[in-house]
Coordinates of C-alpha atoms and ligand atoms in Angstrom, one line a residue:
Chain P
X1 CA 2.9 29.6 -1.3
X2 CA 0.3 30.6 1.2
X3 CA -0.1 28.9 4.6
X4 CA -3.1 26.7 5.1
X5 CA -5.2 26.7 8.4
X6 CA -5.6 23.2 9.8
X7 CA -7.0 21.8 13.1
X8 CA -5.6 18.3 13.8
X9 CA -6.7 16.4 16.8
X10 CA -3.4 15.3 18.3
X11 CA -3.5 12.8 21.1
X12 CA -7.0 14.0 21.9
X13 CA -6.3 17.7 21.8
X14 CA -7.7 19.7 18.9
X15 CA -4.6 21.6 17.7
X16 CA -5.0 24.6 15.3
X17 CA -2.1 25.7 13.2
X18 CA -1.1 27.4 10.0
X19 CA 1.1 25.1 7.9
X20 CA 2.9 25.3 4.6
X21 CA 1.4 22.6 2.3
X22 CA 4.7 20.8 1.9
X23 CA 5.2 20.3 5.6
X24 CA 5.1 16.6 6.3
X25 CA 3.1 15.4 9.3
X26 CA 6.3 14.1 11.0
X27 CA 7.9 17.6 10.7
X28 CA 4.7 19.2 12.1
X29 CA 4.8 16.8 15.1
X30 CA 8.5 17.1 15.8
X31 CA 9.4 20.6 14.8
X32 CA 6.2 22.6 15.5
X33 CA 4.7 20.6 18.5
X34 CA 8.0 19.2 19.9
X35 CA 6.5 15.7 20.0
X36 CA 9.9 14.2 19.3
X37 CA 8.9 10.6 20.2
X38 CA 8.0 10.1 16.5
X39 CA 11.3 9.5 14.7
X40 CA 12.7 9.9 11.2
X41 CA 14.9 7.0 10.3
X42 CA 15.0 7.0 6.5
X43 CA 12.6 9.7 5.2
X44 CA 12.1 7.5 2.2
X45 CA 9.0 5.7 3.4
X46 CA 10.7 2.4 4.3
X47 CA 11.8 2.2 7.9
X48 CA 8.6 2.8 9.9
X49 CA 10.3 4.9 12.7
X50 CA 7.8 7.6 11.9
X51 CA 4.7 5.4 12.3
X52 CA 1.7 7.1 14.0
X53 CA -2.0 6.4 14.0
X54 CA -4.3 8.4 11.8
X55 CA -8.0 8.0 12.5
X56 CA -7.1 4.7 14.2
X57 CA -4.9 3.3 11.4
X58 CA -1.1 3.1 11.4
X59 CA 0.5 5.3 8.8
X60 CA 4.0 6.6 8.0
X61 CA 4.0 10.3 9.0
X62 CA 6.9 11.0 6.7
X63 CA 4.7 10.1 3.7
X64 CA 1.8 12.3 4.5
X65 CA 1.5 16.1 4.4
X66 CA 0.2 17.7 7.6
X67 CA -2.6 19.4 5.6
X68 CA -3.9 16.0 4.7
X69 CA -4.5 15.3 8.4
X70 CA -6.8 18.4 8.8
X71 CA -9.8 17.4 10.9
X72 CA -8.4 14.0 11.7
X73 CA -7.3 12.2 14.8
X74 CA -3.5 11.6 15.2
X75 CA -2.1 9.5 18.0
X76 CA 1.6 9.4 18.6
X77 CA 3.7 7.4 21.0
X78 CA 3.3 10.3 23.5
X79 CA -0.5 9.6 23.5
X80 CA -0.5 5.9 23.8
X81 CA 0.4 5.6 27.5
X82 CA 2.2 7.5 30.3
X83 CA 5.2 6.9 32.6
X84 CA 2.8 5.9 35.4
X85 CA 0.4 4.0 33.2
X86 CA 2.3 2.3 30.4
X87 CA 0.2 0.9 27.5
X88 CA 0.4 -3.0 27.5
X89 CA 2.5 -2.9 24.4
X90 CA 5.0 -0.5 26.0
X91 CA 5.1 -2.6 29.1
X92 CA 5.7 -5.8 27.0
X93 CA 8.6 -4.1 25.1
X94 CA 10.1 -3.3 28.5
X95 CA 9.6 -6.7 30.0
X96 CA 10.6 -8.7 27.0
X97 CA 13.7 -6.5 26.2
X98 CA 12.1 -5.5 22.9
X99 CA 14.5 -2.6 22.5
X100 CA 18.2 -1.7 22.7
X101 CA 19.0 1.8 21.5
X102 CA 15.2 2.6 21.3
X103 CA 15.3 4.5 18.0
X104 CA 12.9 2.2 16.2
X105 CA 10.7 1.6 19.3
X106 CA 8.1 4.4 19.0
X107 CA 7.4 3.2 15.4
X108 CA 7.5 -0.4 16.4
X109 CA 5.0 0.2 19.2
X110 CA 2.6 2.1 16.9
X111 CA 2.9 -0.7 14.3
X112 CA 2.4 -3.4 17.0
X113 CA -0.9 -1.7 17.9
X114 CA -1.9 -2.0 14.2
X115 CA -1.0 -5.7 14.1
X116 CA -3.0 -6.4 17.3
X117 CA -6.0 -4.3 16.0
X118 CA -6.1 -6.3 12.8
X119 CA -5.7 -9.7 14.6
X120 CA -5.9 -9.9 18.4
X121 CA -4.1 -13.3 18.4
X122 CA -1.4 -13.1 15.7
X123 CA 1.0 -16.0 15.1
X124 CA 4.7 -15.5 15.3
X125 CA 4.9 -15.8 11.5
X126 CA 2.2 -13.3 11.0
X127 CA 3.9 -10.8 13.4
X128 CA 7.2 -11.1 11.5
X129 CA 5.4 -10.6 8.1
X130 CA 3.4 -7.6 9.4
X131 CA 6.6 -6.0 10.8
X132 CA 8.0 -5.8 7.2
X133 CA 7.7 -2.0 7.2
X134 CA 9.6 -1.4 10.5
X135 CA 13.4 -1.7 10.6
X136 CA 15.4 -2.3 13.8
X137 CA 19.2 -2.2 13.6
X138 CA 19.8 -3.5 17.1
X139 CA 17.6 -6.3 18.4
X140 CA 17.5 -8.8 15.6
X141 CA 13.7 -8.6 16.0
X142 CA 13.4 -11.7 18.2
X143 CA 12.4 -9.9 21.4
X144 CA 10.2 -7.5 19.5
X145 CA 8.2 -10.4 18.2
X146 CA 8.0 -11.9 21.7
X147 CA 6.9 -8.5 23.1
X148 CA 4.1 -8.2 20.6
X149 CA 2.9 -11.8 21.3
X150 CA 2.9 -11.1 25.0
X151 CA 1.2 -7.7 24.7
X152 CA -1.5 -9.3 22.5
X153 CA -2.1 -11.9 25.2
X154 CA -2.4 -9.3 27.9
X155 CA -4.7 -7.2 25.8
X156 CA -6.9 -10.2 25.0
X157 CA -7.2 -11.0 28.7
X158 CA -8.1 -7.3 29.5
X159 CA -10.6 -7.4 26.7
X160 CA -12.2 -10.5 28.1
X161 CA -12.3 -9.0 31.6
X162 CA -13.9 -5.9 30.2
X163 CA -16.4 -8.0 28.4
X164 CA -17.1 -10.0 31.5
X165 CA -17.6 -6.8 33.6
X166 CA -20.0 -5.5 30.9
X167 CA -22.0 -8.8 31.1
X168 CA -22.2 -8.7 35.0
Chain U
X1 CA 13.2 16.1 3.1
X2 CA 11.2 18.9 1.8
X3 CA 9.4 18.8 -1.5
X4 CA 9.3 21.9 -3.7
X5 CA 6.5 24.3 -2.7
X6 CA 3.1 23.7 -4.1
X7 CA -0.5 24.9 -3.7
X8 CA -2.8 22.5 -1.9
X9 CA -6.4 22.0 -2.9
X10 CA -8.7 19.5 -1.2
X11 CA -11.4 18.6 -3.7
X12 CA -14.9 18.7 -2.3
X13 CA -16.3 16.3 -4.9
X14 CA -15.3 14.6 -8.1
X15 CA -16.6 17.5 -10.4
X16 CA -14.6 19.9 -8.3
X17 CA -11.5 17.8 -8.8
X18 CA -12.1 17.4 -12.6
X19 CA -12.6 21.2 -12.9
X20 CA -9.4 22.0 -11.0
X21 CA -7.5 19.4 -13.1
X22 CA -8.8 21.0 -16.3
X23 CA -7.9 24.5 -15.1
X24 CA -4.4 23.6 -13.8
X25 CA -2.5 21.4 -16.4
X26 CA 0.5 21.6 -14.1
X27 CA -1.3 20.2 -11.1
X28 CA -1.2 16.6 -9.9
X29 CA -3.8 14.5 -8.2
X30 CA -2.9 13.3 -4.7
X31 CA -4.5 10.0 -3.7
X32 CA -2.7 7.8 -1.1
X33 CA 0.5 9.7 -1.9
X34 CA 2.6 6.6 -1.5
X35 CA 4.1 6.9 -5.0
X36 CA 3.8 10.7 -5.4
X37 CA 5.2 12.0 -2.1
X38 CA 8.4 9.9 -2.2
X39 CA 8.9 11.0 -5.8
X40 CA 8.3 14.7 -4.8
X41 CA 10.7 14.3 -1.8
X42 CA 13.4 13.1 -4.2
X43 CA 12.5 16.1 -6.4
X44 CA 11.8 13.8 -9.3
X45 CA 8.4 15.5 -9.5
X46 CA 7.6 19.1 -8.6
X47 CA 4.0 19.9 -9.4
X48 CA 2.9 23.5 -8.8
X49 CA -0.3 22.3 -7.2
X50 CA -1.8 19.1 -5.6
X51 CA -5.5 18.3 -5.9
X52 CA -6.2 16.0 -2.9
X53 CA -8.8 13.4 -3.9
X54 CA -8.1 11.1 -0.9
X55 CA -11.2 12.2 1.0
X56 CA -13.7 11.9 -1.9
X57 CA -16.6 9.6 -1.0
X58 CA -17.4 9.2 -4.7
X59 CA -14.1 7.3 -5.2
X60 CA -14.4 5.1 -2.1
X61 CA -16.9 2.2 -2.2
X62 CA -16.8 -1.4 -3.1
X63 CA -19.9 -2.7 -4.9
X64 CA -21.2 -5.2 -7.4
X65 CA -23.3 -4.9 -10.5
X66 CA -24.5 -8.4 -11.6
X67 CA -21.3 -10.4 -12.1
X68 CA -19.0 -7.3 -12.0
X69 CA -17.0 -6.2 -9.0
X70 CA -16.6 -2.4 -9.0
X71 CA -13.9 -0.9 -6.9
X72 CA -13.8 2.9 -6.4
X73 CA -10.3 4.2 -7.3
X74 CA -9.8 5.4 -3.8
X75 CA -10.2 2.0 -2.2
X76 CA -7.0 1.3 -0.2
X77 CA -4.9 -1.8 -0.3
X78 CA -6.0 -2.6 3.2
X79 CA -9.7 -2.3 2.3
X80 CA -9.1 -4.7 -0.6
X81 CA -7.3 -7.1 1.6
X82 CA -10.0 -7.4 4.3
X83 CA -13.2 -6.8 2.3
X84 CA -15.7 -9.8 2.2
X85 CA -17.2 -8.8 -1.2
X86 CA -13.8 -8.6 -2.8
X87 CA -12.9 -12.0 -1.3
X88 CA -16.0 -13.5 -2.8
X89 CA -15.9 -11.9 -6.3
X90 CA -12.2 -11.7 -7.0
X91 CA -10.1 -13.5 -4.4
X92 CA -7.0 -12.9 -6.5
X93 CA -7.1 -9.3 -5.5
X94 CA -6.5 -9.8 -1.8
X95 CA -3.9 -12.5 -2.7
X96 CA -2.0 -9.6 -4.4
X97 CA -2.9 -6.9 -1.8
X98 CA -1.3 -8.9 1.0
X99 CA 2.0 -8.5 -0.8
X100 CA 1.8 -4.7 -1.3
X101 CA 4.4 -2.9 0.9
X102 CA 3.6 -3.2 4.5
X103 CA 0.6 -2.5 6.8
X104 CA 1.2 1.3 6.8
X105 CA 1.6 1.5 3.0
X106 CA -1.6 -0.6 2.7
X107 CA -3.5 1.8 4.9
X108 CA -2.8 4.8 2.6
X109 CA -2.1 3.5 -0.9
X110 CA -5.0 3.1 -3.3
X111 CA -5.9 0.8 -6.2
X112 CA -6.6 3.8 -8.4
X113 CA -3.2 5.2 -7.6
X114 CA -1.5 2.0 -8.7
X115 CA -3.5 1.9 -11.9
X116 CA -2.8 5.6 -12.7
X117 CA 0.9 5.4 -11.8
X118 CA 1.7 2.2 -13.7
X119 CA 4.9 1.5 -11.8
X120 CA 6.6 -1.4 -13.6
X121 CA 7.1 -3.0 -10.1
X122 CA 3.5 -2.7 -9.0
X123 CA 1.6 -6.0 -8.1
X124 CA -2.0 -5.5 -9.3
X125 CA -1.3 -5.1 -13.0
X126 CA -0.4 -8.8 -13.3
X127 CA -3.6 -10.0 -11.7
X128 CA -5.8 -7.3 -13.5
X129 CA -4.5 -8.7 -16.8
X130 CA -5.5 -12.2 -16.0
X131 CA -8.9 -11.1 -14.6
X132 CA -9.7 -9.0 -17.7
X133 CA -10.3 -5.8 -15.7
X134 CA -11.3 -2.5 -17.2
X135 CA -11.0 1.1 -15.9
X136 CA -13.5 3.9 -15.9
X137 CA -11.7 7.2 -16.8
X138 CA -13.5 10.5 -16.3
X139 CA -12.7 14.0 -17.5
X140 CA -14.5 17.3 -17.4
X141 CA -15.7 16.5 -20.9
X142 CA -17.1 12.9 -20.4
X143 CA -16.1 9.4 -19.5
X144 CA -14.9 6.2 -21.1
X145 CA -14.1 2.7 -20.1
X146 CA -10.7 1.2 -21.2
X147 CA -9.9 -2.5 -21.1
X148 CA -6.7 -3.6 -19.3
X149 CA -5.2 -4.9 -22.6
X150 CA -5.3 -1.4 -24.1
X151 CA -4.6 0.5 -20.9
X152 CA -1.0 -0.3 -19.7
X153 CA 1.3 1.2 -22.4
X154 CA 4.7 1.1 -20.9
X155 CA 6.8 2.2 -17.9
X156 CA 4.7 4.7 -16.0
X157 CA 2.6 5.0 -19.3
X158 CA -1.0 4.4 -19.6
X159 CA -4.0 5.3 -21.8
X160 CA -4.9 8.0 -19.2
X161 CA -5.1 11.4 -20.9
X162 CA -4.4 14.8 -19.4
X163 CA -7.4 15.9 -17.4
X164 CA -8.7 12.4 -16.7
X165 CA -9.2 10.7 -13.4
X166 CA -9.5 6.9 -12.9
X167 CA -12.7 6.6 -11.0
X168 CA -13.5 2.9 -11.0
X169 CA -11.9 -0.5 -11.6
X170 CA -14.2 -3.1 -13.0
X171 CA -13.4 -6.7 -12.4
X172 CA -15.5 -9.5 -13.9
X173 CA -16.3 -12.2 -11.3
X174 CA -13.4 -14.6 -11.0
X175 CA -14.5 -17.9 -12.5
X176 CA -11.8 -20.2 -11.2
X177 CA -8.8 -20.4 -8.9
X178 CA -6.3 -17.5 -9.0
X179 CA -2.9 -17.1 -7.3
X180 CA -0.1 -14.5 -7.1
X181 CA 3.5 -15.3 -6.3
X182 CA 6.2 -12.7 -5.8
X183 CA 9.9 -12.2 -5.2
X184 CA 10.1 -8.9 -3.5
X185 CA 12.8 -6.3 -2.9
X186 CA 13.7 -6.9 0.8
X187 CA 13.6 -3.2 1.8
X188 CA 10.9 -1.6 -0.4
X189 CA 8.8 -4.7 -0.9
X190 CA 8.1 -3.8 -4.5
X191 CA 8.0 -6.7 -7.0
X192 CA 11.4 -7.7 -8.5
X193 CA 9.2 -10.2 -10.3
X194 CA 5.5 -11.1 -9.6
X195 CA 3.4 -13.7 -11.5
X196 CA -0.4 -14.1 -11.4
X197 CA -2.2 -17.2 -12.7
X198 CA -5.9 -17.8 -13.2
X199 CA -7.5 -21.1 -14.2
X200 CA -11.0 -20.4 -15.4
X201 CA -13.3 -22.4 -17.8
X202 CA -12.1 -20.1 -20.5
X203 CA -8.6 -21.3 -20.1
X204 CA -5.4 -20.6 -18.1
X205 CA -4.0 -17.1 -18.0
X206 CA -0.6 -16.1 -16.7
X207 CA 0.8 -12.6 -16.4
X208 CA 4.1 -11.2 -15.1
X209 CA 5.0 -7.8 -13.5
X210 CA 8.2 -6.3 -12.1
X211 CA 10.4 -7.9 -14.7
X212 CA 9.9 -5.6 -17.7
X213 CA 8.8 -2.1 -18.4
X214 CA 5.2 -3.1 -18.0
X215 CA 3.1 -6.1 -16.9
X216 CA 2.5 -8.6 -19.7
X217 CA 0.7 -11.8 -20.3
X218 CA 3.0 -14.8 -20.6
X219 CA 1.3 -16.2 -23.7
X220 CA 4.0 -18.7 -24.4
X221 CA 3.4 -20.3 -20.9
X222 CA -0.4 -20.1 -21.4
X223 CA -0.1 -21.9 -24.8
X224 CA 2.3 -24.6 -23.4
X225 CA -0.1 -25.2 -20.5
X226 CA -3.3 -25.4 -22.6
X227 CA -5.7 -27.0 -20.2
X228 CA -3.1 -29.5 -18.9
X229 CA -2.3 -28.5 -15.3
X230 CA -0.5 -31.7 -14.4
X231 CA 2.7 -31.3 -12.4
X232 CA 4.9 -32.4 -15.3
X233 CA 3.2 -30.1 -17.7
X234 CA 3.5 -27.1 -15.4
X235 CA 7.2 -27.9 -14.9
X236 CA 8.0 -28.2 -18.6
X237 CA 5.8 -25.2 -19.5
X238 CA 7.6 -22.8 -17.1
X239 CA 11.2 -24.0 -17.3
X240 CA 13.3 -21.5 -19.2
X241 CA 10.0 -20.2 -20.5
X242 CA 10.7 -16.5 -20.2
X243 CA 13.2 -14.8 -22.5
X244 CA 15.5 -12.3 -20.8
X245 CA 15.7 -10.2 -23.9
X246 CA 13.2 -7.5 -23.1
X247 CA 13.5 -7.6 -19.3
X248 CA 14.9 -5.0 -16.9
X249 CA 18.5 -5.2 -15.6
X250 CA 19.3 -3.0 -12.6
X251 CA 21.2 -3.1 -9.3
X252 CA 18.6 -5.4 -7.8
X253 CA 18.6 -8.1 -10.4
X254 CA 19.9 -8.8 -13.9
X255 CA 17.5 -9.6 -16.8
X256 CA 18.6 -13.2 -16.8
X257 CA 17.9 -13.6 -13.1
X258 CA 14.5 -11.9 -13.5
X259 CA 13.7 -14.4 -16.4
X260 CA 14.7 -17.3 -14.1
X261 CA 12.5 -16.0 -11.3
X262 CA 9.6 -15.5 -13.6
X263 CA 9.7 -19.2 -14.6
X264 CA 9.9 -20.3 -10.9
X265 CA 7.1 -18.0 -9.8
X266 CA 4.9 -19.0 -12.7
X267 CA 5.4 -22.6 -11.7
X268 CA 4.4 -21.8 -8.1
X269 CA 1.4 -19.8 -9.1
X270 CA 0.2 -22.5 -11.5
X271 CA 0.7 -25.2 -8.9
X272 CA -1.8 -23.3 -6.7
X273 CA -4.5 -23.0 -9.3
X274 CA -4.6 -26.6 -10.5
Ligands
FAD1 C1 7.6 1.7 1.2 C2 6.6 1.5 0.0 C3 6.5 0.2 -0.5 C4 5.6 -0.1 -1.5 N1 5.5 -1.4 -1.9 C5 4.7 -1.7 -3.0 C6 4.5 -3.0 -3.4 O1 5.1 -3.9 -2.9 N2 3.7 -3.2 -4.5 C7 3.0 -2.2 -5.1 O2 2.3 -2.5 -6.0 N3 3.1 -0.9 -4.7 C8 4.0 -0.6 -3.7 N4 4.1 0.7 -3.2 C9 3.3 1.7 -3.9 C10 1.9 1.9 -3.3 O3 1.1 0.8 -3.7 C11 1.3 3.2 -3.8 O4 0.2 3.3 -3.0 C12 0.7 3.2 -5.2 O5 1.7 2.9 -6.2 C13 0.1 4.5 -5.6 O6 -1.1 4.7 -5.0 P1 -1.4 6.0 -4.2 O7 -2.8 6.0 -3.9 O8 -0.5 6.1 -3.1 O9 -1.1 7.2 -5.4 P2 -0.4 8.6 -5.3 O10 1.0 8.4 -4.8 O11 -1.3 9.5 -4.6 O12 -0.4 8.9 -6.8 C14 0.4 8.3 -7.8 C15 0.2 8.9 -9.2 O13 -1.0 8.6 -9.7 C16 -1.9 9.7 -9.9 N5 -3.2 9.3 -9.4 C17 -3.5 8.8 -8.2 N6 -4.8 8.5 -8.2 C18 -5.3 8.8 -9.4 C19 -6.6 8.7 -10.0 N7 -7.7 8.1 -9.3 N8 -6.8 9.0 -11.3 C20 -5.7 9.6 -12.0 N9 -4.5 9.7 -11.5 C21 -4.3 9.3 -10.2 C22 -1.2 10.8 -9.1 O14 -1.4 12.1 -9.6 C23 0.3 10.4 -9.1 O15 0.8 10.9 -10.3 C24 4.9 1.0 -2.2 C25 5.1 2.3 -1.7 C26 5.9 2.5 -0.6 C27 6.0 3.9 -0.1
FES2 S1 11.1 7.9 8.4 FE1 9.1 7.4 7.7 S2 9.4 5.4 7.0 FE2 11.4 5.9 7.6
FES3 S1 16.4 -0.8 19.2 FE1 17.9 0.2 18.1 S2 17.0 0.3 16.1 FE2 15.6 -1.0 17.2

């Protein structure tokens, strides 16, 4: 089986590579690019630990071949914020104790971004329902839900400030 | 998990996909990949080639033609869930789409993929039966439209022939209230049982998915309801209404439990359309 040339825009950097068609996006990220923040929890499409954003939408990178992402934008946990400048969702997970072992956290954060993108002011019930594809074996979800509510509030405020600044 | 090796072709347009499909009888179409890739990873399928149709504009749009809602086969579950035209023409569709998997599954999986795959635990077949949908199937040789009653044949079995692609789903404008109720598997979210109900001027239609090898109309419930959607009649028409005889029994639920759930879910769905 021949290798296929692809260029995937990973965290803002166009990344050319030759991939075997059967290589999953998650394997490409972890094994080829050493972006090991994206985890593999189940490999059967159910746990959400491998969640990344593809052209702005959250997807399970274990259920997508890397070739399918040719020409597209992929954002991983490594691209969402930095140690000096945490993304509001990362900050909220820290402040609200939204993690224990941290295994599910990268996927949780990428899925949280999707929840807030779809509805900037989600109710607790909605957050719980929309987290149906992300499993956490430690926290009991309670603080994850709190973290997402609190991140959404911070992001709404920032959005309002940005809107205000644009109006001024 | 690695799948078996395969050749990958990204189709540039529908004709290209149809031609490749005609030339490679061993190839499979790849749409959202959310049934096919898990199946390939478990090595339950090992196609020699995949023809990727997920980027085809020709399969994408949502449009209307008179009183007909026309969904491209490549429309994703998320697009169905959030689209205004779909909400106006066939609100039963988003009422089902919200139940499909989770947000990540909904961002990739497609309505055409569900129709082609005919998973017995898929949600849409129940609603599509009550709505009287039909499907446009294209091949290199031509095209035909098949009504939903003739389309779903059995477990993973449909009227789709080798070399054919589902290109459109046609849904007549919904003429009354519709509702979908589901008991889902807690991990996969697939339907253990799902029931759709539609109350239109033509009458009340009820269909069930997940419980048996394929989605079916619950005609015995429809007849018992007639046009009487009073609480008492809904209760008596749905109690013990489903026979466990032909239903699935597996490690998730016995046939008897599925039959019981079907009655309960039919009652809930009917209560919402009255
Ligand atoms: C974790 C998880 C949870 C899920 N939960 C649910 C659920 O709750 N309810 C539910 O209904 N589904 C569920 N699904 C399945 C999901 O809806 C799939 O997206 C869907 O069944 C298949 O659509 P697809 O576009 O992904 O198809 P693919 O996986 O790409 O294809 C499936 C099959 O159909 C063929 N095919 C695809 N498109 C066409 C076409 N246009 N014409 C002809 N053949 C075609 C392919 O060749 C393949 O054989 C779940 C999936 C996962 C991974
Ligand atoms: S590793 Fe992808 S969903 Fe679990
Ligand atoms: S923090 Fe350990 S799995 Fe979620």
